[in-house]
Protein backbone atom coordinates (compact mmCIF):
# COMPACT_ATOMS: atom_id res chain seq x y z
CA MET A 1 -78.40 49.36 -86.61
CA ASP A 2 -78.77 51.78 -83.56
CA PHE A 3 -78.86 49.35 -80.61
CA LEU A 4 -75.88 47.45 -81.81
CA ALA A 5 -74.04 51.10 -82.02
CA VAL A 6 -75.48 51.71 -78.55
CA LEU A 7 -74.69 48.22 -77.41
CA ALA A 8 -70.81 48.64 -78.29
CA VAL A 9 -70.50 51.93 -76.38
CA VAL A 10 -72.04 50.49 -73.21
CA VAL A 11 -69.45 47.15 -73.58
CA ALA A 12 -66.66 49.63 -73.86
CA ALA A 13 -68.07 51.98 -71.21
CA CYS A 14 -68.42 48.85 -68.56
CA LEU A 15 -64.98 47.74 -69.56
CA ALA A 16 -63.48 51.30 -68.99
CA LEU A 17 -65.80 52.34 -65.77
CA ARG A 18 -65.66 48.85 -63.91
CA ASN A 19 -63.58 50.35 -60.85
CA PRO A 20 -65.27 53.45 -60.68
CA ILE A 21 -68.68 51.49 -60.61
CA GLN A 22 -67.19 49.38 -58.14
CA ARG A 23 -65.91 51.69 -55.86
CA TYR A 24 -68.89 54.24 -55.85
CA PRO A 25 -71.69 52.59 -57.01
CA ALA A 26 -74.25 55.39 -55.62
CA ALA A 27 -72.98 57.88 -57.73
CA PHE A 28 -73.53 55.91 -60.67
CA TYR A 29 -77.25 55.52 -59.61
CA VAL A 30 -77.71 58.98 -59.06
CA LEU A 31 -76.35 59.32 -62.40
CA ALA A 32 -79.15 56.96 -63.51
CA ILE A 33 -81.81 58.88 -61.70
CA THR A 34 -80.75 62.30 -62.56
CA VAL A 35 -81.11 61.05 -66.63
CA ASP A 36 -84.59 59.46 -65.82
CA VAL A 37 -85.57 63.06 -64.06
CA VAL A 38 -84.34 65.15 -67.13
CA PHE A 39 -86.05 62.75 -69.61
CA LEU A 40 -88.97 62.91 -67.89
CA ALA A 41 -88.86 66.94 -67.79
CA GLY A 42 -88.45 66.58 -71.60
CA LEU A 43 -91.63 64.98 -72.24
CA SER A 44 -93.41 67.76 -70.40
CA GLY A 45 -91.33 69.88 -73.15
CA LEU A 46 -88.93 71.45 -70.12
CA LEU A 47 -85.95 70.55 -71.89
CA PRO A 48 -84.31 72.34 -75.04
CA ARG A 49 -84.81 70.11 -78.39
CA GLU A 50 -81.21 69.04 -78.92
CA LEU A 51 -81.48 67.65 -75.20
CA TRP A 52 -84.37 65.83 -76.02
CA THR A 53 -83.48 64.21 -79.32
CA ALA A 54 -80.25 63.10 -77.71
CA LEU A 55 -82.08 61.22 -75.27
CA LEU A 56 -84.70 59.81 -77.51
CA LEU A 57 -82.41 56.86 -79.12
CA PRO A 58 -80.72 55.91 -74.99
CA VAL A 59 -83.89 56.73 -72.84
CA GLN A 60 -87.30 56.78 -74.36
CA LYS A 61 -86.60 53.71 -76.62
CA CYS A 62 -85.01 51.98 -73.89
CA TYR A 63 -81.31 51.09 -75.69
CA LEU A 64 -79.18 52.28 -72.75
CA ALA A 65 -81.11 50.01 -70.36
CA LEU A 66 -81.56 47.09 -72.77
CA ALA A 67 -77.86 46.94 -73.77
CA LEU A 68 -76.86 47.07 -69.88
CA PHE A 69 -78.97 44.16 -69.30
CA VAL A 70 -77.87 42.37 -72.35
CA VAL A 71 -73.94 42.94 -71.02
CA VAL A 72 -75.39 41.55 -67.88
CA MET A 73 -77.01 38.63 -69.30
CA PHE A 74 -73.93 37.44 -71.30
CA ILE A 75 -71.51 38.02 -68.08
CA GLY A 76 -73.38 34.94 -66.75
CA VAL A 77 -72.86 32.63 -69.56
CA LEU A 78 -69.36 33.75 -71.20
CA PRO A 79 -66.75 31.61 -69.89
CA ARG A 80 -65.70 32.18 -66.21
CA ALA A 81 -62.30 32.36 -66.89
CA GLY A 82 -62.03 34.66 -69.88
CA ARG A 83 -61.24 38.33 -69.21
CA VAL A 84 -64.01 39.97 -70.26
CA SER A 85 -66.34 37.99 -67.64
CA SER A 86 -64.10 37.78 -64.98
CA TRP A 87 -62.85 41.08 -65.21
CA LEU A 88 -67.16 42.38 -65.18
CA ARG A 89 -68.21 39.54 -62.49
CA PRO A 90 -67.64 41.92 -59.68
CA VAL A 91 -69.81 44.60 -60.92
CA ARG A 92 -72.71 42.61 -62.17
CA ALA A 93 -75.18 43.52 -60.06
CA GLN A 94 -73.99 46.97 -59.70
CA LEU A 95 -74.67 47.10 -63.52
CA SER A 96 -78.41 45.15 -63.37
CA ILE A 97 -79.20 47.79 -61.09
CA LEU A 98 -78.23 50.68 -63.47
CA ALA A 99 -80.32 49.01 -66.11
CA CYS A 100 -83.02 48.85 -63.62
CA LEU A 101 -83.08 52.73 -63.16
CA LEU A 102 -82.25 53.57 -66.44
CA ALA A 103 -85.67 51.28 -67.60
CA ALA A 104 -87.56 52.49 -65.05
CA GLY A 105 -87.68 55.92 -66.81
CA HIS A 106 -88.78 54.36 -70.29
CA MET A 107 -91.49 52.51 -68.55
CA ALA A 108 -92.85 55.42 -66.65
CA ALA A 109 -93.46 57.45 -69.82
CA TYR A 110 -95.24 54.38 -71.63
CA LEU A 111 -97.39 53.36 -69.22
CA THR A 112 -98.46 56.83 -68.75
CA SER A 113 -99.82 56.94 -72.65
CA TYR A 114 -101.04 52.89 -72.09
CA VAL A 115 -103.47 53.32 -69.35
CA PRO A 116 -105.18 56.37 -71.33
CA ARG A 117 -105.30 54.08 -74.50
CA LEU A 118 -106.42 51.24 -72.43
CA ALA A 119 -109.35 53.33 -70.77
CA LYS A 120 -110.39 54.98 -73.99
CA GLY A 121 -110.49 51.26 -75.24
CA LEU A 122 -112.79 50.39 -72.75
CA ALA A 123 -114.75 52.79 -73.27
CA ASN A 124 -115.37 52.75 -76.93
CA GLY A 125 -115.66 49.13 -76.68
CA SER A 126 -112.63 49.19 -78.94
CA LEU A 127 -109.85 47.75 -77.04
CA ASN A 128 -106.56 46.21 -79.50
CA ASP A 129 -105.62 42.66 -78.14
CA ASN A 130 -101.94 44.10 -79.22
CA VAL A 131 -102.05 47.02 -76.66
CA VAL A 132 -103.85 44.82 -74.07
CA ALA A 133 -100.91 42.30 -74.31
CA SER A 134 -98.12 44.73 -74.26
CA LEU A 135 -99.79 46.39 -71.18
CA PHE A 136 -99.75 43.38 -69.87
CA VAL A 137 -96.52 42.44 -70.52
CA ALA A 138 -95.20 45.67 -69.60
CA LEU A 139 -96.95 45.91 -66.29
CA VAL A 140 -94.84 42.68 -65.14
CA LEU A 141 -91.99 43.54 -66.61
CA LEU A 142 -92.33 46.69 -63.96
CA ALA A 143 -92.27 44.13 -60.89
CA LEU A 144 -89.71 42.11 -62.13
CA VAL A 145 -87.76 45.08 -62.44
CA VAL A 146 -88.42 46.39 -58.75
CA VAL A 147 -87.92 42.87 -57.28
CA LEU A 148 -84.68 41.92 -59.33
CA GLY A 149 -83.16 45.58 -58.65
CA ALA A 150 -84.10 45.70 -54.96
CA THR A 151 -82.86 42.42 -54.43
CA SER A 152 -79.74 43.19 -56.32
CA LEU A 153 -78.39 46.02 -53.84
CA SER A 154 -76.03 44.79 -51.47
CA PHE A 155 -77.30 45.38 -47.97
CA VAL A 156 -80.71 43.81 -49.21
CA LYS A 157 -78.68 40.80 -50.63
CA GLN A 158 -76.83 40.66 -47.20
CA ARG A 159 -80.03 40.16 -45.15
CA MET A 160 -81.62 37.74 -47.36
CA ARG A 161 -81.71 34.05 -46.76
CA THR A 162 -79.06 32.36 -49.55
CA ALA A 163 -81.81 29.81 -50.98
CA THR A 164 -84.53 32.88 -50.92
CA TRP A 165 -82.22 35.15 -52.88
CA LYS A 166 -81.27 32.59 -55.63
CA ARG A 167 -84.59 31.74 -56.18
CA ILE A 168 -85.82 35.55 -56.74
CA GLN A 169 -82.68 36.26 -58.84
CA GLN A 170 -83.99 32.97 -61.21
CA LEU A 171 -87.15 35.49 -62.16
CA SER A 172 -84.29 37.11 -64.41
CA TYR A 173 -84.79 34.32 -66.91
CA LEU A 174 -88.97 34.91 -67.12
CA PHE A 175 -87.75 38.77 -67.10
CA PHE A 176 -85.37 37.96 -70.29
CA ALA A 177 -87.81 35.93 -72.04
CA LEU A 178 -90.80 38.59 -71.35
CA VAL A 179 -88.29 41.65 -73.18
CA TYR A 180 -87.99 39.92 -75.81
CA ALA A 181 -91.76 38.79 -76.38
CA HIS A 182 -92.39 42.60 -75.34
CA LEU A 183 -90.29 43.97 -78.13
CA ALA A 184 -91.46 41.58 -80.43
CA MET A 185 -95.02 42.56 -79.76
CA MET A 186 -93.68 46.62 -80.30
CA LEU A 187 -91.72 45.76 -83.61
CA GLY A 188 -94.39 42.89 -84.94
CA PRO A 189 -96.61 44.89 -86.78
CA ALA A 190 -94.31 47.01 -88.55
CA ALA A 191 -92.06 44.01 -89.04
CA SER A 192 -94.99 42.51 -90.77
CA ASN A 193 -95.82 45.38 -93.33
CA GLY A 194 -92.55 44.74 -94.37
CA ARG A 195 -90.78 47.88 -92.48
CA GLU A 196 -87.06 47.08 -93.49
CA SER A 197 -85.99 48.95 -89.90
CA ALA A 198 -88.61 46.59 -87.95
CA LEU A 199 -87.31 43.94 -89.84
CA GLY A 200 -83.88 44.33 -89.08
CA SER A 201 -84.39 44.92 -85.33
CA VAL A 202 -86.38 42.06 -84.62
CA ALA A 203 -83.57 40.14 -86.86
CA VAL A 204 -80.74 41.12 -84.11
CA TYR A 205 -82.49 41.21 -81.39
CA SER A 206 -83.57 37.44 -82.11
CA ALA A 207 -79.97 36.88 -82.99
CA ILE A 208 -78.70 38.37 -79.64
CA PHE A 209 -81.41 36.24 -77.43
CA ALA A 210 -81.04 33.41 -79.62
CA ALA A 211 -77.48 33.40 -78.72
CA TYR A 212 -77.94 34.05 -75.07
CA VAL A 213 -80.34 30.96 -74.94
CA VAL A 214 -77.46 28.89 -76.52
CA LEU A 215 -74.65 30.09 -74.23
CA ARG A 216 -77.00 29.64 -71.24
CA VAL A 217 -77.66 25.86 -71.90
CA VAL A 218 -73.69 25.11 -72.65
CA ARG A 219 -72.90 26.79 -69.30
CA ALA A 220 -75.75 24.56 -67.86
CA VAL A 221 -74.28 21.45 -69.17
CA LEU A 222 -70.33 22.46 -68.25
CA ASP A 223 -71.49 23.53 -64.93
CA ARG A 224 -73.34 20.28 -64.09
CA ARG A 225 -70.26 18.17 -65.39
CA ALA A 226 -68.26 19.85 -63.48
CA ALA A 227 -70.40 19.48 -60.32
CA ARG A 228 -70.08 15.38 -61.13
CA ARG A 229 -66.14 15.49 -61.49
CA GLU A 230 -66.13 17.46 -57.87
CA LEU A 231 -68.24 15.14 -56.77
CA SER A 232 -66.21 12.22 -58.10
CA ALA A 233 -63.06 13.91 -56.87
CA ARG A 234 -64.93 13.94 -53.06
CA THR A 235 -65.73 10.40 -53.01
CA VAL A 236 -62.49 9.45 -54.10
CA ASP A 237 -60.88 11.35 -51.38
CA VAL A 238 -63.65 9.85 -48.69
CA ASP A 239 -62.65 6.05 -50.18
CA ASP A 240 -59.40 6.46 -49.85
CA GLU A 241 -59.44 8.21 -46.06
CA ASP A 242 -61.63 5.06 -45.44
CA ALA A 243 -59.31 2.49 -46.84
CA GLU A 244 -56.27 3.89 -45.65
CA PRO A 245 -56.82 2.63 -41.73
CA GLN A 246 -57.52 -0.74 -43.21
CA MET A 247 -54.14 -1.03 -44.75
CA LEU A 248 -52.78 0.00 -41.63
CA VAL A 249 -54.70 -2.75 -40.04
CA SER A 250 -53.55 -5.28 -42.92
CA ALA A 251 -50.10 -4.11 -42.84
């Protein structure tokens, strides 16, 4: 499947470019915005066919942004002591912002196509339920991309209360769930008709998101156990401190 190939390239690029991304994030943000602008120019027929074709998979189908989101997702659930997680965790926010910027180009292109279809359906009274549901999910995803991307910026994070920032970032779970729902709605009709490419895509996306859910649950259980052990250790330390004077007095 094409997405797996893009995902493999993105993972390799994230590992190889980790230091430059950490040192010069703005340069990568500008690059992502440039890709969006070039892509949107291609929609207007302003690009050579070869260049436009090269942007179809990574941008129009949102493979590049989705692959980056998958990397960001799994950084948070992989073992913290692991090499991959510890290497990429310092640039998790930057990768998230890059994914949001690249997704913006995809969303801009498709929202402009959905709105006329929605208006036409309203006028004719023949509105497709799948189109309405897809548009609604797309609009929610757009709002979440803006909020999560903006709050991932370091200068925004520094001006927010920690508790507030954490609550906002928990919306990422809703975002990931809606991404899967959006993919299922887009591929569902073709998959239900037996198209092998759509069936394969649904299987791959389902496996990736299912693996994330399992690892997220495992990570939550491990974190809860670690917190309990830390609390128990603190309790023992406090008890020891309280007991020591009594021992001295009795002595």
